[in-house]
Short mmCIF file of C-alpha atoms in Angstrom, two decimals:
data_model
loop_
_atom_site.label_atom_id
_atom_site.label_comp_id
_atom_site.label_asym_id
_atom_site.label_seq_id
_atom_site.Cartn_x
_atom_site.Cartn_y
_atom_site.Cartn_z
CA UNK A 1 -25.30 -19.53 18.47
CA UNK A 2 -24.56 -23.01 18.67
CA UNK A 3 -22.63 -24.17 21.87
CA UNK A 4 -18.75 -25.44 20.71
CA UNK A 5 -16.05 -26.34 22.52
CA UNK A 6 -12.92 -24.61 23.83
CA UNK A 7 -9.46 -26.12 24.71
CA UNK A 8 -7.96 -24.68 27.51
CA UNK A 9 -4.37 -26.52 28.03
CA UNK A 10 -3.16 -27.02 31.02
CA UNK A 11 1.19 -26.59 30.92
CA UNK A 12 3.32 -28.84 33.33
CA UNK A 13 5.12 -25.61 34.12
CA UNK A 14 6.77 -22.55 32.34
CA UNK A 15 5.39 -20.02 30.17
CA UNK A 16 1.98 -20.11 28.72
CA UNK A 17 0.92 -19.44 25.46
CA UNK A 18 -0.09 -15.94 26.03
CA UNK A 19 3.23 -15.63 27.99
CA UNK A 20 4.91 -16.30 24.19
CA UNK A 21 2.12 -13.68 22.61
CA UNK A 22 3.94 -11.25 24.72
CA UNK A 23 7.69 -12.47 23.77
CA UNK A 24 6.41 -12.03 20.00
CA UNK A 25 4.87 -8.96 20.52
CA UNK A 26 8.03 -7.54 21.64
CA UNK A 27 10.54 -9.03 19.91
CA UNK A 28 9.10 -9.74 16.42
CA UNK A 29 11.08 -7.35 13.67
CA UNK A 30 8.10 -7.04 11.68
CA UNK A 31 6.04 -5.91 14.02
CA UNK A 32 8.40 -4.07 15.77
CA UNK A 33 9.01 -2.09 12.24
CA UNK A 34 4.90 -1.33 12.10
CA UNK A 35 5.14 0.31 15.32
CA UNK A 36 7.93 2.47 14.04
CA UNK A 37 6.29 3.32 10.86
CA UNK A 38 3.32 4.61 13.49
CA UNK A 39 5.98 6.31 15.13
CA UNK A 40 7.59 7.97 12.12
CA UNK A 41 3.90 9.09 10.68
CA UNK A 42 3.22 11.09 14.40
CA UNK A 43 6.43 12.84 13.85
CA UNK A 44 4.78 14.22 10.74
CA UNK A 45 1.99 15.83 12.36
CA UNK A 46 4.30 19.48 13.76
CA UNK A 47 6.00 19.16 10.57
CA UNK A 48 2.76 19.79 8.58
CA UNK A 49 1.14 22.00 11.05
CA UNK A 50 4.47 24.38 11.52
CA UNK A 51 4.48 27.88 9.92
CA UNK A 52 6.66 28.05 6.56
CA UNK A 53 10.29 29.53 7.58
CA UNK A 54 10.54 33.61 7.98
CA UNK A 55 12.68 34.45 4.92
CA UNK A 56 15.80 37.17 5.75
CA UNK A 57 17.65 38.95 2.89
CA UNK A 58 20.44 41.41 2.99
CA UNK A 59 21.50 44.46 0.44
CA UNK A 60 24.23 46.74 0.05
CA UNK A 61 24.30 48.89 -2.14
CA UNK A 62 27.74 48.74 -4.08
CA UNK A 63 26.69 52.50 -5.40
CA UNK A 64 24.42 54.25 -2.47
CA UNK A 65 20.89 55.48 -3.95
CA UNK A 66 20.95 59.25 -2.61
CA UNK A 67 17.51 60.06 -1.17
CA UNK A 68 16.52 63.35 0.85
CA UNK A 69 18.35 62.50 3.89
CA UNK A 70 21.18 60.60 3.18
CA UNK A 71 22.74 57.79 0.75
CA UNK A 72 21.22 54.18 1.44
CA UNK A 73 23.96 51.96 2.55
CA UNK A 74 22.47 48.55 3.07
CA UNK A 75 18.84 46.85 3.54
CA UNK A 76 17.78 44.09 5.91
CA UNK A 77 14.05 42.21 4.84
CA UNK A 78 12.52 40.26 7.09
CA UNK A 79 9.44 37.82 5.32
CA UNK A 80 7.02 35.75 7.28
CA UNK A 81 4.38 34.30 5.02
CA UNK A 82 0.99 33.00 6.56
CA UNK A 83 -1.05 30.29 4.62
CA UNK A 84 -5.25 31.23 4.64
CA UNK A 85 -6.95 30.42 8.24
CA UNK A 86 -7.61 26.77 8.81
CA UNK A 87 -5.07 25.37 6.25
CA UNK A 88 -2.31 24.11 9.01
CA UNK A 89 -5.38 22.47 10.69
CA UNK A 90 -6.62 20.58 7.98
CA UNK A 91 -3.30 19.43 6.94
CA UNK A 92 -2.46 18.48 10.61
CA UNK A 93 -5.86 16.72 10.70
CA UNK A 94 -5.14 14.49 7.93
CA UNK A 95 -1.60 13.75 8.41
CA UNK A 96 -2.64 12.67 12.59
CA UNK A 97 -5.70 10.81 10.74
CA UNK A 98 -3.15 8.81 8.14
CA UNK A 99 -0.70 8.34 11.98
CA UNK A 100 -3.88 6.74 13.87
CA UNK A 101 -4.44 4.49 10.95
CA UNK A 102 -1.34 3.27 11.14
CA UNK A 103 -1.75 2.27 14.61
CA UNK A 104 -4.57 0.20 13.59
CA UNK A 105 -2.88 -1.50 11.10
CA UNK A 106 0.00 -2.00 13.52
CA UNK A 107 -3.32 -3.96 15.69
CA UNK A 108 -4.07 -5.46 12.93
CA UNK A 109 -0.51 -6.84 12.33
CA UNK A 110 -0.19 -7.86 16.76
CA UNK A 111 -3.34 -9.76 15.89
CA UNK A 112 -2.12 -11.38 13.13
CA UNK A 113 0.96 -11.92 14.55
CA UNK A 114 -0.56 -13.76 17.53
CA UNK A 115 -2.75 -15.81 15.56
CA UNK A 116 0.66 -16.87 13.38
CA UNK A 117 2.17 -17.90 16.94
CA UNK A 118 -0.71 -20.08 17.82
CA UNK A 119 -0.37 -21.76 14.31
CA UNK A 120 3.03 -22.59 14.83
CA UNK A 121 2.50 -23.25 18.77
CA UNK A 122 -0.26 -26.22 18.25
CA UNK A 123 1.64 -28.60 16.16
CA UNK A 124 4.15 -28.96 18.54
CA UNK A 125 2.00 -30.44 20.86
CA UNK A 126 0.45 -32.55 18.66
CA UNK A 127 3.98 -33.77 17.52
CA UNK A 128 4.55 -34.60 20.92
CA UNK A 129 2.01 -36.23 21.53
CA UNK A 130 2.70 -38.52 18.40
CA UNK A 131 5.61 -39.57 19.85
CA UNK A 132 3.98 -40.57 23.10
CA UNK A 133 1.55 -42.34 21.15
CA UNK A 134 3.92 -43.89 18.82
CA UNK A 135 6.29 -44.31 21.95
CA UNK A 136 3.16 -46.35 23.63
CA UNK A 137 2.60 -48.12 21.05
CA UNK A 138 5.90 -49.72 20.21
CA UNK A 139 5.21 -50.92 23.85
CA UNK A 140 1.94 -52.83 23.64
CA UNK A 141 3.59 -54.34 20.28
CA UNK A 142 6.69 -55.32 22.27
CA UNK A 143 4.28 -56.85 24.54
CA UNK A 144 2.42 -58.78 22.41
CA UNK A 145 5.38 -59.96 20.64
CA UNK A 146 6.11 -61.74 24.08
CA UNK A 147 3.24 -63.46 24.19
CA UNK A 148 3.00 -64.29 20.63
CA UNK A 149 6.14 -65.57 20.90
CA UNK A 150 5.75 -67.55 24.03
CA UNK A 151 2.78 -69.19 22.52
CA UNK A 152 4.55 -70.11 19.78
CA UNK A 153 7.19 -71.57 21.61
CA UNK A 154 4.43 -73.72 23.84
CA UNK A 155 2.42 -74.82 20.27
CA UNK A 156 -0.82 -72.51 21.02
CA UNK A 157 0.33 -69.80 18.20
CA UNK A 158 2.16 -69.94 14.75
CA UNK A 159 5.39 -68.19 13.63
CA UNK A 160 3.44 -65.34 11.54
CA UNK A 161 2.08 -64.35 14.25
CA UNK A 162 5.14 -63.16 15.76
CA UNK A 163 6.46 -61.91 12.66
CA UNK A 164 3.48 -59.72 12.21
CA UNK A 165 4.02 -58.14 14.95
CA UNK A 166 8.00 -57.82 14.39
CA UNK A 167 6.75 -55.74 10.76
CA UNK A 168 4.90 -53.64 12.60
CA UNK A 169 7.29 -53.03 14.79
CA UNK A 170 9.54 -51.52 12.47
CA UNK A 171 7.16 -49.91 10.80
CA UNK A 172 6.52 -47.74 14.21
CA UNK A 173 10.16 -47.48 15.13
CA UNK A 174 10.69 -45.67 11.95
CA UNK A 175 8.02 -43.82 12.45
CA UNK A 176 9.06 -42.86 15.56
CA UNK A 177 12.42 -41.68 14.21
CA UNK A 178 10.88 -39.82 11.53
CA UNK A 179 8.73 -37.78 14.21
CA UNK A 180 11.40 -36.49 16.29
CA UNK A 181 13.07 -35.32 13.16
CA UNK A 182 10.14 -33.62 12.86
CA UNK A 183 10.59 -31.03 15.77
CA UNK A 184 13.78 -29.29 14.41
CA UNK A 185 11.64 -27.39 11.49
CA UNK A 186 8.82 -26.57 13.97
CA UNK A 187 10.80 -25.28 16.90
CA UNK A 188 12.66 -23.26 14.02
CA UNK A 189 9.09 -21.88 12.74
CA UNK A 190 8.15 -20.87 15.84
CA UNK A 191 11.27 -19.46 17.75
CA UNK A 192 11.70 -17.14 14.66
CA UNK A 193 8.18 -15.51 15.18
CA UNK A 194 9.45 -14.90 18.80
CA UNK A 195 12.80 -13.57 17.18
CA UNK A 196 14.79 -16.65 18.94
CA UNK A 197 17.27 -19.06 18.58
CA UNK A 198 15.74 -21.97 16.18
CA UNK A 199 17.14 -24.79 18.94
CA UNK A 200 15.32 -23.07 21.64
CA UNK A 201 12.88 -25.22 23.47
CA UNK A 202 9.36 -24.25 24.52
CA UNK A 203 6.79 -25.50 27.06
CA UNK A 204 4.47 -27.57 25.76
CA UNK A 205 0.77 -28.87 27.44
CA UNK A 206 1.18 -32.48 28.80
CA UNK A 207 -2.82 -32.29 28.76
CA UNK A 208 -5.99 -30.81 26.78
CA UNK A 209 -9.25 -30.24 28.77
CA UNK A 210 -12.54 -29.60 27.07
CA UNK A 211 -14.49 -26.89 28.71
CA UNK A 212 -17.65 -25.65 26.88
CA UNK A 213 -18.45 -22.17 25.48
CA UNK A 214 -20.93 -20.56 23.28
CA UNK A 215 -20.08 -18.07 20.62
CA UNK A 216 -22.29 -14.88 20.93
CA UNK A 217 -20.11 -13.48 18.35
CA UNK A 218 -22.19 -12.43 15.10
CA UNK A 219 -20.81 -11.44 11.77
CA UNK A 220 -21.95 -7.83 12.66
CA UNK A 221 -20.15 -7.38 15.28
CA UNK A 222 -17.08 -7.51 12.87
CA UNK A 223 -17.54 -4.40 11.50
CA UNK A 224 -17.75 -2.56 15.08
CA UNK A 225 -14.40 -2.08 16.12
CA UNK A 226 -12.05 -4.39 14.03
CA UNK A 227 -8.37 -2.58 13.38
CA UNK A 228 -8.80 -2.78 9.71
CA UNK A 229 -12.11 -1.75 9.49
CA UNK A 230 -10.60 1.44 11.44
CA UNK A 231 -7.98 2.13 9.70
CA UNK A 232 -9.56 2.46 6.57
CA UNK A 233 -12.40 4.39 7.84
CA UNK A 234 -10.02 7.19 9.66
CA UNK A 235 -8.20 6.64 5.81
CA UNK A 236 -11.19 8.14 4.79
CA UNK A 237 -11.30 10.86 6.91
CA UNK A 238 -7.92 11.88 6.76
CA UNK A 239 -8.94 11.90 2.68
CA UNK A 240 -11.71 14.66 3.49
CA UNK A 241 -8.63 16.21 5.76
CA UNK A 242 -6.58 16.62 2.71
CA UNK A 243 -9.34 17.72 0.25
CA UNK A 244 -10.32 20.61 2.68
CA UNK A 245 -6.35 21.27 2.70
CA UNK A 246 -6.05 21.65 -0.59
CA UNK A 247 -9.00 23.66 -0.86
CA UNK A 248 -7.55 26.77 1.53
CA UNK A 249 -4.07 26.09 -0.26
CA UNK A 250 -5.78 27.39 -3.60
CA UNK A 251 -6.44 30.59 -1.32
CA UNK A 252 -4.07 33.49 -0.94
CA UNK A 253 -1.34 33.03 1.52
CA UNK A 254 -0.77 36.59 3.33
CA UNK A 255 2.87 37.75 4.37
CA UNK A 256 4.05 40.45 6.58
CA UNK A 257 7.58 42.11 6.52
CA UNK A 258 9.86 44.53 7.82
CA UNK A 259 12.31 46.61 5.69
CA UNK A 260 15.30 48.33 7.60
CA UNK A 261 17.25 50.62 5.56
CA UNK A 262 20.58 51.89 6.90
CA UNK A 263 21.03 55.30 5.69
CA UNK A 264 24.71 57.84 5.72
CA UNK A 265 24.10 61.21 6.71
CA UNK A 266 24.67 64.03 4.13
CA UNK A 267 27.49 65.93 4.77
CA UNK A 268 26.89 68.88 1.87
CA UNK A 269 24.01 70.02 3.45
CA UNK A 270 21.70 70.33 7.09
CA UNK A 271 18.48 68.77 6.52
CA UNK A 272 15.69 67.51 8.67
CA UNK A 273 16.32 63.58 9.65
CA UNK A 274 19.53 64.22 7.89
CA UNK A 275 20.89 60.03 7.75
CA UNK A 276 18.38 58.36 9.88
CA UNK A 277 17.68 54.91 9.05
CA UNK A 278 14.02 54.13 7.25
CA UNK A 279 11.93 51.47 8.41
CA UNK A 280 8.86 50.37 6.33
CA UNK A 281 6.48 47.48 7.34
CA UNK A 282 5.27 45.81 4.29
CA UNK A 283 2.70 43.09 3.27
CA UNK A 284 2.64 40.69 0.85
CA UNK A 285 -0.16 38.37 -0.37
CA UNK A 286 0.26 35.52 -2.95
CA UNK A 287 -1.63 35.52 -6.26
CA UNK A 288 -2.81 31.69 -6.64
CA UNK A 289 -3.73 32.09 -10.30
CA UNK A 290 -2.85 28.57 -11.94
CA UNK A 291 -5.23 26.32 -10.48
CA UNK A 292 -4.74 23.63 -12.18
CA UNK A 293 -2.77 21.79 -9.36
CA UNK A 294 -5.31 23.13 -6.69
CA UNK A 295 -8.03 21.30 -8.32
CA UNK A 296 -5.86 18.46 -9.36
CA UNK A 297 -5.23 17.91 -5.20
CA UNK A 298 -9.01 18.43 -4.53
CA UNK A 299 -10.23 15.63 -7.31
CA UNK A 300 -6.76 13.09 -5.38
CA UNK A 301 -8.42 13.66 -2.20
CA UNK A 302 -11.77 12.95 -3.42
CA UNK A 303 -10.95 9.72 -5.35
CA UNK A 304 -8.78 8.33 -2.49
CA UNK A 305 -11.89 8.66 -0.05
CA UNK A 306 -14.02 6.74 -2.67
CA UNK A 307 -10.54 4.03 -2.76
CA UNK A 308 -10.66 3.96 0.87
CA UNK A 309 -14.28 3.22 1.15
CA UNK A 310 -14.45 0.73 -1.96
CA UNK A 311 -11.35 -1.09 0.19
CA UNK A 312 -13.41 -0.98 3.30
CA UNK A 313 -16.77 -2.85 1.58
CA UNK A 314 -13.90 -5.28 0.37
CA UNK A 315 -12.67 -6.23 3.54
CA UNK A 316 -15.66 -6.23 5.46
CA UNK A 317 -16.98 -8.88 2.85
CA UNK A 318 -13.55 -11.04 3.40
CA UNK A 319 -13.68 -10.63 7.42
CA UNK A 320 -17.71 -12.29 7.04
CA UNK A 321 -16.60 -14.71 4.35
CA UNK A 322 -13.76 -16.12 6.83
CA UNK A 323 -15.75 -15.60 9.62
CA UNK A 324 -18.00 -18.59 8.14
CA UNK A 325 -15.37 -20.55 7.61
CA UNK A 326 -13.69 -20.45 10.88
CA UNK A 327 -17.03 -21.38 12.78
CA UNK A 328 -17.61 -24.20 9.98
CA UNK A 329 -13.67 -25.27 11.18
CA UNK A 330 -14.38 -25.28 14.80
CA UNK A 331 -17.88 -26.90 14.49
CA UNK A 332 -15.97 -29.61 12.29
CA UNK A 333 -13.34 -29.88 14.52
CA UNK A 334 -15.52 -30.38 17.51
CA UNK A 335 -17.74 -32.91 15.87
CA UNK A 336 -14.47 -34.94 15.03
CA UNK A 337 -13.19 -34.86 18.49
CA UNK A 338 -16.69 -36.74 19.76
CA UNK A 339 -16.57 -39.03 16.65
CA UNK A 340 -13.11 -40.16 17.70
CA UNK A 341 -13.76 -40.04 21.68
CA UNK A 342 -16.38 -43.00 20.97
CA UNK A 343 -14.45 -44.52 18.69
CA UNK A 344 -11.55 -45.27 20.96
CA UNK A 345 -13.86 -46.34 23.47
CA UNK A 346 -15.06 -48.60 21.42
CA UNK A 347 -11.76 -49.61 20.13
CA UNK A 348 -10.79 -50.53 23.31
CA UNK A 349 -13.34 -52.05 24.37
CA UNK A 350 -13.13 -54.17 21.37
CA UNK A 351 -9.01 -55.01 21.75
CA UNK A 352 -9.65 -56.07 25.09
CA UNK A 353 -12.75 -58.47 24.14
CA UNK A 354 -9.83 -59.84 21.01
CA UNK A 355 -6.66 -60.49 23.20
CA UNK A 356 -8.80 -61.92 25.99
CA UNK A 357 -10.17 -64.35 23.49
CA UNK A 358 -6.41 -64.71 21.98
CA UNK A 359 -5.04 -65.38 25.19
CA UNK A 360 -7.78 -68.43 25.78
CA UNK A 361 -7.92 -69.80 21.76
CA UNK A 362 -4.38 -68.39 20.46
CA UNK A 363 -6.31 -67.75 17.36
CA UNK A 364 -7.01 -64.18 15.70
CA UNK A 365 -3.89 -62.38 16.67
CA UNK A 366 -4.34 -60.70 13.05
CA UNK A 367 -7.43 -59.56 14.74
CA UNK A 368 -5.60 -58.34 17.85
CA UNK A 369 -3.21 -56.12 15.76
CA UNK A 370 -5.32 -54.81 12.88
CA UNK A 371 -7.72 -53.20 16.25
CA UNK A 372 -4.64 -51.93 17.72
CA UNK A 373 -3.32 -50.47 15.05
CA UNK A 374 -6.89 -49.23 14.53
CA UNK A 375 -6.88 -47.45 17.72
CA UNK A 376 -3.51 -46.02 17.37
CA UNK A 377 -4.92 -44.11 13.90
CA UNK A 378 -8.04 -42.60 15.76
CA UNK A 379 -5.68 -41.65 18.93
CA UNK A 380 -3.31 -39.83 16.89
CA UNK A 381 -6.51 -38.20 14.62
CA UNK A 382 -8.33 -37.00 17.96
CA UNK A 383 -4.49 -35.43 18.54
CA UNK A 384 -4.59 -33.91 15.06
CA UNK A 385 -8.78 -32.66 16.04
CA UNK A 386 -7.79 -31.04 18.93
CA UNK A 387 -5.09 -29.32 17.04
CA UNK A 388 -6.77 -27.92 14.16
CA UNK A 389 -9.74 -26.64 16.49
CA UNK A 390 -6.99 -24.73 18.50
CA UNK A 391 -5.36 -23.29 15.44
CA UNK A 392 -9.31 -22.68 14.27
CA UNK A 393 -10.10 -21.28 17.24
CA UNK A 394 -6.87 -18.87 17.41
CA UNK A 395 -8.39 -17.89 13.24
CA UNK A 396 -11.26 -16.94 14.42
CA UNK A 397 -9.91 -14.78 17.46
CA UNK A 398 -8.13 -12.54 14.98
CA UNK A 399 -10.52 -12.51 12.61
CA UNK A 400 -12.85 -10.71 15.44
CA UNK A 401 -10.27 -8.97 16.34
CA UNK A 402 -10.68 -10.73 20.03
CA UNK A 403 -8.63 -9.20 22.77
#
């Protein structure tokens, strides 16, 4: 794979960026509420896999039923019904299936989540360093309108120069102004991913170094281990859970009881067991004759397994579609940043070779000021390069699924 490059910053002190993964991670509601919705499905797994309730029912008999050796008084029935062997399994099976899913959604979602952090984290420092471009800039213009002026004043220079430089002066004071308005809607964009005040200040990198590092990622390594990949795939097989459940729920369910029947003695005559009480085990076993709804669960189970794996095909075609894209991003990014690395240097060089010759002739300040401000746009665009390739770069983590 080709060789790219990789920004590692460098912060003046503080937290890091990963330090502010972690503050998202465990303070961000919506994730936060995926992990409880894992949480919630696991509590479903003894509910499905319990044994139906024993049922208990009582009798008395308003007018006793005489039998041999007494009149029945009362009966007590005690019911526990047992579904066919291997149903609680299967249903436990697919209900802890649907659970892990949802833990790999809720992966899914920390990735995500991460990747929106970085999005948000990046443009601060590129609006900071705006204003410490713009900030250096109204400098060097302040500067030249010194000398401009002081040639003026001494005959070597003319009046427009000075005023050119006074209109651009204004036009990067306002600029200026406009950028630090700027900061309030991004602190507020990020701070609420972190579940914060909008006002509250972060760190930000005072530098950017370029370290290099090749990508031995390939697009088939997506499908090895990527949370949504997973989840769908143990969707699947929590689908061939439930259509194996619903096959042994269309089977008879066997019950086993116990009858107690509270018996009076006879008093008008003597006979053997004369009012002792009768107990009778019994069994029951259910008749599943409509099977319409049987077979109705058994076709569900078998369509949402051919859902699950249509849904799975889908995404793995997105993940490799954006997986292009992302490496086209970060090779385009990269290629930018060396463009505009040479053309600064080049820049410069160029401004100094103009206000030298200025400073000896007085002539081409227009010259002097169209390169600086020419220098000033491809300072601020490397600025806006390295950003996007960080925010690229942070894409194409989650879309591998990178830990």
């Amino acid at each position: 794979m080709t060789i790219i490059f990789v920004l590692t910053s460098i912060l003046s002190n503080g937290q890091t960026l990963e330090d502010y993964f972690k503050v998202a991670a465990e303070n961000n509601p919506g994730l936060l509420s995926q992990y409880k919705d894992f949480e919630a499905a696991l509590q479903k797994v003894p509910q499905v896999k319990a044994l139906p309730d024993p049922n208990l029912s009582f009798g008395y008999f308003i007018s006793p039923v005489e039998t041999r050796v007494g009149p029945q008084k009362a009966r007590f029935s005690l019911t526990q019904m047992f579904p066919w062997f291997g149903t609680l399994k299967a249903q436990g099976d697919a209900t802890a299936l649907m659970a892990e899913a949802k833990y790999q959604s809720f992966l899914d979602a920390r990735n995500k989540l991460y990747y929106e952090v970085s999005a948000a984290y990046f443009p601060l420092y590129e609006l900071k360093e705006w204003v410490r471009i713009e900030e250096d800039n109204i400098a060097i213009l302040e500067s030249y309108r010194t000398v401009s002026n002081t040639k003026f004043k001494n005959g070597l220079g003319s009046l427009v120069d000075v005023l050119r430089v006074d209109v651009l002066l204004k036009e990067a004071r306002t600029n200026l102004g406009i950028l630090k308005h700027k900061e309030i809607p991004l602190l507020a964009s990020f701070n609420k991913l972190l579940d914060r005040k909008e006002d509250e200040q972060i760190n930000i990198p005072e530098t950017f170094g370029a370290n290099v590092l090749p990508i031995d990622y390939t697009k088939d390594s997506l499908v090895v281990d990527h949370p949504l990949l997973n989840s769908l795939e143990l969707k699947v097989k929590a689908a061939e859970a439930s259509e194996r459940a619903a096959l042994k729920q269309g089977l008879p369910k066997v019950g086993i009881g116990l009858d107690y029947v509270m018996v009076d003695e006879r008093t008008d005559m003597v006979v053997p067991d004369n009012g002792k009480d009768v107990l009778m085990p019994m069994l029951t076993l259910s008749l599943p004759l409509f099977r319409g709804k049987y077979r109705a669960a058994e076709k569900e189970a078998q369509l949402m397994q051919e859902s699950y794996a249509l849904q799975k095909k889908e995404v793995t075609n997105t993940l490799k579609t954006n997986y292009e894209m992302a490496v086209f991003d970060i090779r385009q990014q990269t290629d930018l940043i060396s463009l505009f690395d040479e053309q600064i240097m080049e820049s410069e060089q160029a401004l100094n070779l103009l206000f030298t010759a200025y400073g000896n002739s007085g002539k081409d300040f227009e010259e002097v000021l169209r390169m600086q401000q020419q220098l000033l746009k491809y300072t601020k665009l490397k600025i806006s390069a390295l950003t996007q390739y960080e925010i690229a770069l942070a894409k194409f983590n989650y879309i591998t699924a990178k830990k």
